[in-house]
Coordinates of C-alpha atoms in Angstrom, one line a residue:
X24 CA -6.5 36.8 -3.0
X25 CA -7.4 33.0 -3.2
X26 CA -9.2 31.2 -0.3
X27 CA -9.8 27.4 -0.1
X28 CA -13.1 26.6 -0.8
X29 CA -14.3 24.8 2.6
X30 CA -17.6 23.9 1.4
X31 CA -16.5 21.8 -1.5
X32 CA -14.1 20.1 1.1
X33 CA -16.4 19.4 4.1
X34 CA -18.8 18.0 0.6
X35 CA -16.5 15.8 -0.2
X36 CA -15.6 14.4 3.3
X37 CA -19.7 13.8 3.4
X38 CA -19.0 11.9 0.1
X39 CA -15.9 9.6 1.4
X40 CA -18.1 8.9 5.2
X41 CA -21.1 7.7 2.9
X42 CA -18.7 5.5 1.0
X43 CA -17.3 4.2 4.1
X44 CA -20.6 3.8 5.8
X45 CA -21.6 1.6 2.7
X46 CA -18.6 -0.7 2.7
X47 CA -19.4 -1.1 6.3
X48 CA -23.1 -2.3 5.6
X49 CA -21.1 -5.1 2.8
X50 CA -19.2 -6.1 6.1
X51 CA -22.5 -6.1 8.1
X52 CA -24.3 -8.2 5.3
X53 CA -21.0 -10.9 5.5
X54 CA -21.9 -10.7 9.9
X55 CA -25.5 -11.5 9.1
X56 CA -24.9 -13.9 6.7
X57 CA -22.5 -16.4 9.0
X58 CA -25.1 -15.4 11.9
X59 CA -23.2 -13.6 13.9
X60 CA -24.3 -11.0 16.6
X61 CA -21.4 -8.4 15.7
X62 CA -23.9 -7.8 12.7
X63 CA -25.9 -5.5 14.5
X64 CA -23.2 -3.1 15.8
X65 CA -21.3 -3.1 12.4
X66 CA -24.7 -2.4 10.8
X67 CA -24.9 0.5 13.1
X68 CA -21.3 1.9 12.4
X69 CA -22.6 2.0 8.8
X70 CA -25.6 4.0 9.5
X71 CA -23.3 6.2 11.6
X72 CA -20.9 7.1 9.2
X73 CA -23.6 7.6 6.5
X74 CA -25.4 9.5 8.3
X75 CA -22.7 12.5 9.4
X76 CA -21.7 12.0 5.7
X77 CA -25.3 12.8 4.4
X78 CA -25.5 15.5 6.9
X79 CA -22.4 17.0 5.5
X80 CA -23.6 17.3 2.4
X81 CA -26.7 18.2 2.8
X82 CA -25.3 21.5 4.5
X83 CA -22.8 21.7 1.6
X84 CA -24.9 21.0 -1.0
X85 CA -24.3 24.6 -2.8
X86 CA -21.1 24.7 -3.0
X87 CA -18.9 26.3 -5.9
X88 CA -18.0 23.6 -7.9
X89 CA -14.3 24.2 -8.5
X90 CA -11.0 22.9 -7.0
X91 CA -7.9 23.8 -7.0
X92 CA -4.5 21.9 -5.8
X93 CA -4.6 23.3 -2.3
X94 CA -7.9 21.7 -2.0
X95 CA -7.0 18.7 -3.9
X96 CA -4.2 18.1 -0.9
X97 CA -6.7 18.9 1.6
X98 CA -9.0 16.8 0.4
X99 CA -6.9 13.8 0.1
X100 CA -5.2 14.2 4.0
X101 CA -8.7 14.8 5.6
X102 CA -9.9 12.2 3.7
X103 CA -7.5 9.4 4.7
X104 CA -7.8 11.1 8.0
X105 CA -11.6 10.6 8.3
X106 CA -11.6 7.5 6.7
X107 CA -9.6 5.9 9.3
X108 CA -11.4 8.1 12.4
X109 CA -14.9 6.5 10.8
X110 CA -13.2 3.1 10.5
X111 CA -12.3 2.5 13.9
X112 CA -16.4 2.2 14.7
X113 CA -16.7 -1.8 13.8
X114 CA -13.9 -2.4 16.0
X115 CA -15.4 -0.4 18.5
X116 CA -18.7 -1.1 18.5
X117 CA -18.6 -4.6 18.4
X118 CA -15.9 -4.3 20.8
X119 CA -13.3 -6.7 19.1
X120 CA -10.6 -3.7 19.9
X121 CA -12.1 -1.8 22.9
X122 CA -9.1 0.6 22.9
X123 CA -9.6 3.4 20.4
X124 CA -5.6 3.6 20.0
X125 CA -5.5 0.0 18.8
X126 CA -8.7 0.7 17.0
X127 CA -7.3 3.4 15.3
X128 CA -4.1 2.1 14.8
X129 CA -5.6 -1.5 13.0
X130 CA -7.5 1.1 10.8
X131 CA -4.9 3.5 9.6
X132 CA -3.1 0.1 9.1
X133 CA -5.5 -1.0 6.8
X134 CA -6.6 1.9 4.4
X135 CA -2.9 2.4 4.3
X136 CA -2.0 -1.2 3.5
X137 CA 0.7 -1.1 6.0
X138 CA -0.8 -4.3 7.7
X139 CA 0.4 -4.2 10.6
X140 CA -1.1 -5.2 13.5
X141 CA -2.4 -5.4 17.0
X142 CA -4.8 -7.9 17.3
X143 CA -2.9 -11.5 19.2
X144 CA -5.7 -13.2 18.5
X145 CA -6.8 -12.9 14.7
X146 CA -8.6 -16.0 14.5
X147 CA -10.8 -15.3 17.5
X148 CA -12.6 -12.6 15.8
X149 CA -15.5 -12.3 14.3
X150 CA -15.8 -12.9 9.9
X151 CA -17.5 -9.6 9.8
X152 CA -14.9 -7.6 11.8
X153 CA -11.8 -9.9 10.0
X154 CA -13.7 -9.2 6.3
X155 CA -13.6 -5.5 7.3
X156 CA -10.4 -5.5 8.2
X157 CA -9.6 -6.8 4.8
X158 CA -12.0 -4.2 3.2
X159 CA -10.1 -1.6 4.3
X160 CA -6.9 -2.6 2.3
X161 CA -9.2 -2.7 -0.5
X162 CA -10.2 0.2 -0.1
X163 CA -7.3 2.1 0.7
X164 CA -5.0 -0.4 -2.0
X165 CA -6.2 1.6 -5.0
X166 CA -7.1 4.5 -3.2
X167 CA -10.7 5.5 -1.9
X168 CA -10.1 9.2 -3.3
X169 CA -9.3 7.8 -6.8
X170 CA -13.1 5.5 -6.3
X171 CA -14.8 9.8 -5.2
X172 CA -12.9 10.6 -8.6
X173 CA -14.9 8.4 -10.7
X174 CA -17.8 9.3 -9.7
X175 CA -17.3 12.9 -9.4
X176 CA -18.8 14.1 -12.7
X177 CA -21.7 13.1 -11.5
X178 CA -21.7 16.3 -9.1
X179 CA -20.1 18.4 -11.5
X180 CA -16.6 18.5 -10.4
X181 CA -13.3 17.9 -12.4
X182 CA -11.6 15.3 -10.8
X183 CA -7.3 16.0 -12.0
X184 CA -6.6 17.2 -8.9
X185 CA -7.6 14.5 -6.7
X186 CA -6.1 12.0 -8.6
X187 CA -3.1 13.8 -9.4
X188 CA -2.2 14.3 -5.2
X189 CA -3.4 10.6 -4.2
X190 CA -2.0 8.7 -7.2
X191 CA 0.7 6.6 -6.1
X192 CA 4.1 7.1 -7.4
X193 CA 6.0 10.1 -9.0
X194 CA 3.7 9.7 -11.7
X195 CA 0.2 9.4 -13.0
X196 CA 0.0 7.6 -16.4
X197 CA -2.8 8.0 -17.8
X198 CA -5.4 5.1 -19.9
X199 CA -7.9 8.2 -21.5
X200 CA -7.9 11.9 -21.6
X201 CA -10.4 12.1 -19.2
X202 CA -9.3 11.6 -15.4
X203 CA -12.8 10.2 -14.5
X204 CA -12.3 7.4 -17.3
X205 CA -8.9 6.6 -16.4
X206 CA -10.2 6.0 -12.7
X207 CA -13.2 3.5 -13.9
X208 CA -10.3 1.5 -15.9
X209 CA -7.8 1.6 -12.8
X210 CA -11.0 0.2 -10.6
X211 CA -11.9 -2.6 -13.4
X212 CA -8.6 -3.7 -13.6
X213 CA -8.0 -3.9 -9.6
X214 CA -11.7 -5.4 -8.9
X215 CA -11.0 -8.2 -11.9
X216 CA -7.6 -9.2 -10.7
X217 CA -9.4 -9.6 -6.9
X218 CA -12.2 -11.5 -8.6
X219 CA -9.6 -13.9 -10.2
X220 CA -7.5 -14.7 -7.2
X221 CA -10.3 -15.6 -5.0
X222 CA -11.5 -17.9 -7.6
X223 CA -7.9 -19.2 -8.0
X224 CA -7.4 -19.9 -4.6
X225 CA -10.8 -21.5 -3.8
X226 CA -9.4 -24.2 -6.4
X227 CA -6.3 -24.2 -4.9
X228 CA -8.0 -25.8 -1.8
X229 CA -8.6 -22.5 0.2
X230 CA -12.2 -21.8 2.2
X231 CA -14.4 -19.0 0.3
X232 CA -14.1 -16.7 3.1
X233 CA -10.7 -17.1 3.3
X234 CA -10.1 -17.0 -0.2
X235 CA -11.8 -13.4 -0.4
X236 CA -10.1 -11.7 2.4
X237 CA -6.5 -12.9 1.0
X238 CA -7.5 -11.7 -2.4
X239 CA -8.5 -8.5 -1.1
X240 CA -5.3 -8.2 0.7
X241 CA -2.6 -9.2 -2.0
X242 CA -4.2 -7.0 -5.0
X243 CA -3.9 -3.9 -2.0
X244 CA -0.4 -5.1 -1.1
X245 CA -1.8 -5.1 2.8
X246 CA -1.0 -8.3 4.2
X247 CA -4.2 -8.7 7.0
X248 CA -4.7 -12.0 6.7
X249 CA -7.7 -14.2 8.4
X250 CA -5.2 -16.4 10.6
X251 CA -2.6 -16.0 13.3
X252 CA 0.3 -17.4 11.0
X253 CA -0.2 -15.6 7.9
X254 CA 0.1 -17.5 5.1
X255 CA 2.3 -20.2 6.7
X256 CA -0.5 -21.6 7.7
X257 CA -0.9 -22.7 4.4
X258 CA 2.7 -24.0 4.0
X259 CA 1.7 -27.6 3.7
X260 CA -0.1 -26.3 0.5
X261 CA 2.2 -24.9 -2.3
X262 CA -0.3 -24.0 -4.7
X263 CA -2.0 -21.4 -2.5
X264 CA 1.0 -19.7 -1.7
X265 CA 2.2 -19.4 -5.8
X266 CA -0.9 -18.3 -6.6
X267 CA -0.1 -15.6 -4.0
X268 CA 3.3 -14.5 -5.3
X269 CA 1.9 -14.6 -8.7
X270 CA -1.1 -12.1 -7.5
X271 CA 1.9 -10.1 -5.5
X272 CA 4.0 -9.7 -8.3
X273 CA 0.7 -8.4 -10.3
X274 CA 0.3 -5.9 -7.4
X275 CA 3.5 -4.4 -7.3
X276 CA 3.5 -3.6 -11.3
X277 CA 2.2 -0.5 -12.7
X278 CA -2.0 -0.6 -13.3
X279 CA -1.3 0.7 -16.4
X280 CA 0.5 -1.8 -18.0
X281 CA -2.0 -4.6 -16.7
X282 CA -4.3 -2.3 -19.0
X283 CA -2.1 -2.7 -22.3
X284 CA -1.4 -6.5 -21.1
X285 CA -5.2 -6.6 -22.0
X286 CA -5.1 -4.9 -25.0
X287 CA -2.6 -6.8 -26.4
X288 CA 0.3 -4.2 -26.1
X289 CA 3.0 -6.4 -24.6
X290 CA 5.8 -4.6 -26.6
X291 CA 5.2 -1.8 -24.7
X292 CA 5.3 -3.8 -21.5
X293 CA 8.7 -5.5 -22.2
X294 CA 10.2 -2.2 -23.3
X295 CA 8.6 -0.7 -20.1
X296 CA 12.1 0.0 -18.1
X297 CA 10.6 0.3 -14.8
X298 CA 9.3 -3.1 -15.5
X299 CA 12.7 -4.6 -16.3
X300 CA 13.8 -3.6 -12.9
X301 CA 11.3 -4.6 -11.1
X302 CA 11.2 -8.1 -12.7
X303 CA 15.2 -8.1 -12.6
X304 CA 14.9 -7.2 -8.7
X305 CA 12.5 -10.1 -7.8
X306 CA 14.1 -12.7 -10.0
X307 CA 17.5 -11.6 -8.9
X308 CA 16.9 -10.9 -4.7
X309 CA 15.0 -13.9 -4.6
X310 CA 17.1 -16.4 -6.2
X311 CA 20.0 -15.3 -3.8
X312 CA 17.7 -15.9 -1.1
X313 CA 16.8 -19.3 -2.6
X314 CA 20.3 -20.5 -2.8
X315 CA 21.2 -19.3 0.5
X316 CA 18.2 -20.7 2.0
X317 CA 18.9 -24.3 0.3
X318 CA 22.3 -24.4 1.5
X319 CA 23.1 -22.4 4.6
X320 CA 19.6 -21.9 6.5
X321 CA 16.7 -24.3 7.5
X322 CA 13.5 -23.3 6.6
X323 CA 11.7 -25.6 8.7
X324 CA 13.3 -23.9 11.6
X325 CA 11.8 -20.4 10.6
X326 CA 8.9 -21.6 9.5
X327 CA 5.5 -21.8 11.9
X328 CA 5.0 -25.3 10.2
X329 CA 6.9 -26.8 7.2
X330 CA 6.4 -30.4 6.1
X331 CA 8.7 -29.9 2.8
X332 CA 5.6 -31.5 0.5
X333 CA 7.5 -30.7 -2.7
X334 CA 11.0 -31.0 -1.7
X335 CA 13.8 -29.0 0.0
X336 CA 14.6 -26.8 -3.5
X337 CA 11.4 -26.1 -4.4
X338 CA 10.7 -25.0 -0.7
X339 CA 13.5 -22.8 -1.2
X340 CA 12.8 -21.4 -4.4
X341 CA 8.8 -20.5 -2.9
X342 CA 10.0 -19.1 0.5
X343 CA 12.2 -16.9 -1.1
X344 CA 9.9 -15.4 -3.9
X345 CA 7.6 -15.1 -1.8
X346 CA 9.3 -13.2 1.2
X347 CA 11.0 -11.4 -1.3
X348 CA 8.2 -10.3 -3.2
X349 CA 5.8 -9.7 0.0
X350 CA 8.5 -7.2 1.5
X351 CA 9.2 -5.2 -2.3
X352 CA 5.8 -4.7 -3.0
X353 CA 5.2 -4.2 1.0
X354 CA 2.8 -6.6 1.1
X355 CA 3.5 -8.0 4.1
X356 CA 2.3 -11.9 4.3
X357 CA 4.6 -14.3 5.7
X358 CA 5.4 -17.7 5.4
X359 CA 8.6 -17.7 7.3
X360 CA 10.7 -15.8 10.0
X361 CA 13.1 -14.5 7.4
X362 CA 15.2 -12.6 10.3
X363 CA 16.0 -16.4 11.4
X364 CA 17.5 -17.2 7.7
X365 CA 21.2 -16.0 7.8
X366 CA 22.4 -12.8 8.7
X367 CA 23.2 -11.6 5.3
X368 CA 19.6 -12.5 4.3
X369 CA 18.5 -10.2 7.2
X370 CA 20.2 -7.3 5.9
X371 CA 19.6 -7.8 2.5
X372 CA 15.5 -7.5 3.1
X373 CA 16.2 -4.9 5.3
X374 CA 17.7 -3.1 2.2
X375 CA 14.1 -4.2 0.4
X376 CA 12.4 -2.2 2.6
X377 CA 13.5 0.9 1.1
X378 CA 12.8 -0.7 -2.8
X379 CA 9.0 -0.5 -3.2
X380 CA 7.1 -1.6 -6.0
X381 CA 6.4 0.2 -9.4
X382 CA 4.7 3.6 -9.4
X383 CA 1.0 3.7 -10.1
X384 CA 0.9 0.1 -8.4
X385 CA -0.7 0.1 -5.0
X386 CA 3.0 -0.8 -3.4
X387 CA 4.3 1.6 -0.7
X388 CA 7.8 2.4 -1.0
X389 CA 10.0 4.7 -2.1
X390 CA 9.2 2.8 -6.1
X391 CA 11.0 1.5 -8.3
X392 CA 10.9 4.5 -10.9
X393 CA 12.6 6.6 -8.2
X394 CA 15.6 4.1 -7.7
X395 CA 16.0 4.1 -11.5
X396 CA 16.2 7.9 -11.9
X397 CA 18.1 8.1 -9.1
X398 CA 21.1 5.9 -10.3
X399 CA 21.0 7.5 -13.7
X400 CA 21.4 10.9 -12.0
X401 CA 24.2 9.5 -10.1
X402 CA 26.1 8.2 -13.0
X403 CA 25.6 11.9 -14.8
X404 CA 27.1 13.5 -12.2
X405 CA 30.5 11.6 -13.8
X406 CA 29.7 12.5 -16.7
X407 CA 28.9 16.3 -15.9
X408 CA 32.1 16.5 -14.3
X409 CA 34.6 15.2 -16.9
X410 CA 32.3 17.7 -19.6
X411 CA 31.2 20.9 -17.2
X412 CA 29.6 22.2 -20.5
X413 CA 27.7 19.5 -22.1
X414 CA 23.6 18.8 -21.7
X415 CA 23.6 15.7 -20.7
X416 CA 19.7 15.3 -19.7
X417 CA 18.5 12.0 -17.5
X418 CA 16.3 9.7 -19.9
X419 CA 13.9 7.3 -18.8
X420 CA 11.7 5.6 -21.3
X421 CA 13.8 6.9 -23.8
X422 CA 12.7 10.6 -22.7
X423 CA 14.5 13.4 -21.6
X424 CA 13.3 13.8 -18.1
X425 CA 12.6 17.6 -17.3
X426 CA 14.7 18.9 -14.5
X427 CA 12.0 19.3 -12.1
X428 CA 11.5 15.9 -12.7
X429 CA 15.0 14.7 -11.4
X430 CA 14.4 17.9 -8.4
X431 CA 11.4 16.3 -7.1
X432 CA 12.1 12.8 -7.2
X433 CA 15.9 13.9 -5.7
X434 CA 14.2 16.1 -2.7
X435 CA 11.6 13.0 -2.0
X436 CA 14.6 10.7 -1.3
X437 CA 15.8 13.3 1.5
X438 CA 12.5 13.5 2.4
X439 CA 12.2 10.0 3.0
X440 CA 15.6 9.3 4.3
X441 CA 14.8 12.1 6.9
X442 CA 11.2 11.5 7.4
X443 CA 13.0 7.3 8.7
X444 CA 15.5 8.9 10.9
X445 CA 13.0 11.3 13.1
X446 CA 10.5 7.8 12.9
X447 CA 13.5 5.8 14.3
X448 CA 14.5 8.4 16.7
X449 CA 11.4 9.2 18.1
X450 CA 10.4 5.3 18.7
X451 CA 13.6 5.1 20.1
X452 CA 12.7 7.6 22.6
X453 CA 9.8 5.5 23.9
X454 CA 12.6 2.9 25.2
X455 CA 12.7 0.5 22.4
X456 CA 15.9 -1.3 21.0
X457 CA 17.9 0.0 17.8
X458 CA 16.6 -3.3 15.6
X459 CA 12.9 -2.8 17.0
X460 CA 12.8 1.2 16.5
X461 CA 14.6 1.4 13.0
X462 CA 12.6 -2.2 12.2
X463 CA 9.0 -0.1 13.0
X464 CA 10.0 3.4 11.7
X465 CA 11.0 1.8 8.1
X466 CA 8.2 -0.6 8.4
X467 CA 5.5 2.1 8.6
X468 CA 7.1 4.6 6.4
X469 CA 7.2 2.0 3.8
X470 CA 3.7 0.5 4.1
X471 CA 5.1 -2.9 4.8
X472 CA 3.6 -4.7 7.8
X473 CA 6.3 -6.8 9.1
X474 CA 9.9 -5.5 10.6
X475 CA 12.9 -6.5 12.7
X476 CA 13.3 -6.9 16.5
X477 CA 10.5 -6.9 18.5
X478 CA 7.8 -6.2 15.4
X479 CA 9.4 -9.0 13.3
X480 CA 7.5 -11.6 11.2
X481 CA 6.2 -13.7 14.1
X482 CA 5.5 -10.8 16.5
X483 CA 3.2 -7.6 15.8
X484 CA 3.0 -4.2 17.0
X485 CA 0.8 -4.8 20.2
X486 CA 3.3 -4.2 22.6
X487 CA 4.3 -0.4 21.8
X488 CA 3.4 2.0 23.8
X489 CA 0.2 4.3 22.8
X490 CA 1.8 7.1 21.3
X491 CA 4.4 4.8 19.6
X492 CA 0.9 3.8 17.8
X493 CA 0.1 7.3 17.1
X494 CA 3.4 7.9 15.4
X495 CA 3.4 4.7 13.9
X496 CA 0.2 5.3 12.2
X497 CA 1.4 8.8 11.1
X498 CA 4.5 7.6 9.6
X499 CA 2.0 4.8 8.0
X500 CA 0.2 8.4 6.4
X501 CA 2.7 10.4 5.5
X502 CA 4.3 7.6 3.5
X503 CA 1.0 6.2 1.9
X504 CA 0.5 9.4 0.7
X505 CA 4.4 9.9 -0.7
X506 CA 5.4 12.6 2.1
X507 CA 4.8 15.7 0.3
X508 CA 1.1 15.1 0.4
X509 CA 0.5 15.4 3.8
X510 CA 3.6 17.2 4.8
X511 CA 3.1 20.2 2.9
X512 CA 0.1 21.0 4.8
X513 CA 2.7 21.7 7.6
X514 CA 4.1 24.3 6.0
X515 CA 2.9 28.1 6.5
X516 CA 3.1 29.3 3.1
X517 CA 0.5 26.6 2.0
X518 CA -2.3 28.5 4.7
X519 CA -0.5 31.7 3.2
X520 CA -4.1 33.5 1.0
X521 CA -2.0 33.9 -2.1

């Protein structure tokens, strides 16, 4: 008979609050530093959350030091789960969001990298609240379990099983034999990339502060941003917003083959077939778009403010890859209401919505990889049925893909397709219109931000109802956490002692 181990669990909850208690006091530090009186309250959030996390610990502390996958899926759920109950304490303390729904719903938003939000009034609040709103795409955009992981030998405890359930995508590549190591490479990677844009765009002509909470929210594909229109309210300055769909399209790649870009490996990059797609669907979606834009719709019209600096083409050609690229790798940011474009535009994002970026980037999605194996499976089934008795296995890579492979990435796709309708369904049970409830449910499955109808690109999600929120921000979970994660835990033979 096996029984979870609780102590190592509540331990590592400890661990994740005194994590989140510390990026708190960074967010405090940024308050104190612009003088503002929020500094105090987010200062005490911190001490809060480090404080139930030390005491969790400290009760913990002699634990048995192994883990096993139900723990591992445990530990991930709870641990999004706390994160977000612990996050909501800035917004609440400080009182920028007095209502714990919204509070709650802005956070789950954010360590999800769904970016959607609630707030009408972005610019009115304060740089410590807006940096930790930012903070927590950050966080969440690689993944705060995978951060626990890397330090996690330093307690004595294998870390495989952590990574292996939080790890985005259908896979886990890894850069070393050892998980831990891998983790520390993943971080470098992600906190160098951050470190570059914000220089980049603090050249480009954008404020420091500004310039950190954008970088923060494009290398987490989140899409919080520090102003009321997005990035259109840069649209009068073209290099900020390429240096953004550069940073995007960085994003929505796999981590691992930024790692061999730096080693020199670009072979293996260009031969890399998820790549190809990926770079096939952005170049190829977005200069449709682009043409269509130039000659049928008027961007100036759909835009918050549009002064055509560099010309009507070029204006074309960066609303497009950018819109296109912010809604694949479920960024989020916009420069323009796309929905106001042409109606086959409309449908053709809302058909991007369901792409998602590579696996093992921090995209939401359903991933590219999954499309891929998907299609190939398709085209097999021909195949199979002309020769019954041939072994005709799916490749990817040039690799015969085990079976349970193609089973699991065949039963998330009906997982996912059915996990949108009940979303859709059940928002369209609170009284909201078809465009609106299949526009929120896909938005927040996907980790995308923006959506159709009433949650389109110029509205948020301020005006659902409270437990429209609370399924919002579960749909938001469940598909940050690729369904099986958290959904398993619903299911009696995972409690079963066996």
């Amino acid at each position: 008979m096996l029984r979870l181990n609780y102590k190592i669990i509540t331990y590592i909850m400890g661990l994740l609050l005194v994590f989140n208690g510390g990026f708190m006091l960074i967010s405090a530090v940024v308050s104190a530093i612009y003088s503002e009186a929020e500094a105090a309250q987010i200062f005490t959030s911190s001490l809060v959350a480090m404080a139930i996390g030390g005491l969790l610990m400290a009760l913990t502390r002699n634990h048995v030091k192994e883990l096993g996958k139900k723990e591992g899926y445990l530990i991930v759920t709870l641990g999004w789960l706390i994160m977000a109950f612990a996050g909501t304490m800035p917004y609440i303390f400080t009182g920028a969001i007095d209502n714990y729904t919204d509070a709650f719903f802005e956070t789950m938003s954010g360590f999800t990298t769904t970016g959607a939000s609630v707030v009408n009034d972005i610019e009115a609040m304060s740089k410590g609240i807006l940096f930790w709103r930012s903070l927590t795409h950050w966080i969440g955009g690689m993944g705060i379990i995978v951060l626990a992981v890397a330090i996690l030998p330093l307690l004595g405890i294998g870390g495989m099983q952590l990574f292996a359930a939080e790890a985005p995508g259908p896979s886990a590549d890894k850069l070393h034999p050892r998980i831990t190591d891998t983790a520390k490479r993943l971080w470098l990677i992600y906190v160098g990339y951050t470190a570059a844009e914000t220089v980049l765009l603090r050249i480009a002509g954008m404020g420091w502060f500004d310039a950190v909470n954008h970088a923060l929210s494009t290398l987490s594909t989140g899409g919080f941003s520090t102003k009321n229109a997005s990035i259109a309210y840069w649209n009068d300055n073209p290099w900020i917003q390429w240096i953004i769909i550069i940073f995007m399209f960085i994003a929505g790649m796999n981590f691992v083959m930024s790692y061999f870009g730096f080693k020199g490996n670009f072979k293996r990059i260009f031969q890399d077939i998820e790549f190809k797609w990926y770079s096939s669907f952005v170049l190829g979606f977005s200069s449709l778009a682009a043409l269509l834009i130039y000659f049928q719709a008027d961007v100036s019209i759909s835009s918050i403010e549009h002064p055509m600096v560099w010309g009507e083409f070029e204006s074309a050609v960066r609303h497009s890859f950018f819109q296109v690229l912010a809604i694949i790798t479920t960024t989020g940011f916009v420069t323009a209401d796309y929905t106001l474009w042409t109606p086959f535009l409309t449908i053709m994002f809302f058909g991007l919505f369901f792409v998602g970026g590579s696996a093992g980037s921090t995209s939401g999605g359903m991933k590219v990889m999954r499309h891929i194996i998907l299609i190939r499976n398709g085209i097999m089934e021909f195949k199979r049925t002309l020769h019954p008795n041939a072994i005709l296995p799916i490749r990817y890579n040039k690799k015969a893909l085990p079976n349970t492979v193609v089973f699991n990435i065949l039963g998330f796709f009906i997982l996912y397709m059915l996990s949108f309708i009940v979303g859709a369904v059940g928002l369209a049970a609170l009284g909201l219109d078809f465009d609106t409830a299949i526009g929120g449910a896909l938005s927040s499955l996907g980790n995308v931000g923006p959506a159709f109808g009433d949650l389109g690109p110029v509205n948020n999600f301020a005006g659902l109802p409270a437990i429209g929120k609370w399924w919002c921000a579960f749909l938001m979970l469940i598909g940050r956490l690729e369904l099986f994660t958290v959904l398993i835990l619903l299911t009696p033979f995972f409690w079963r002692n066996r």
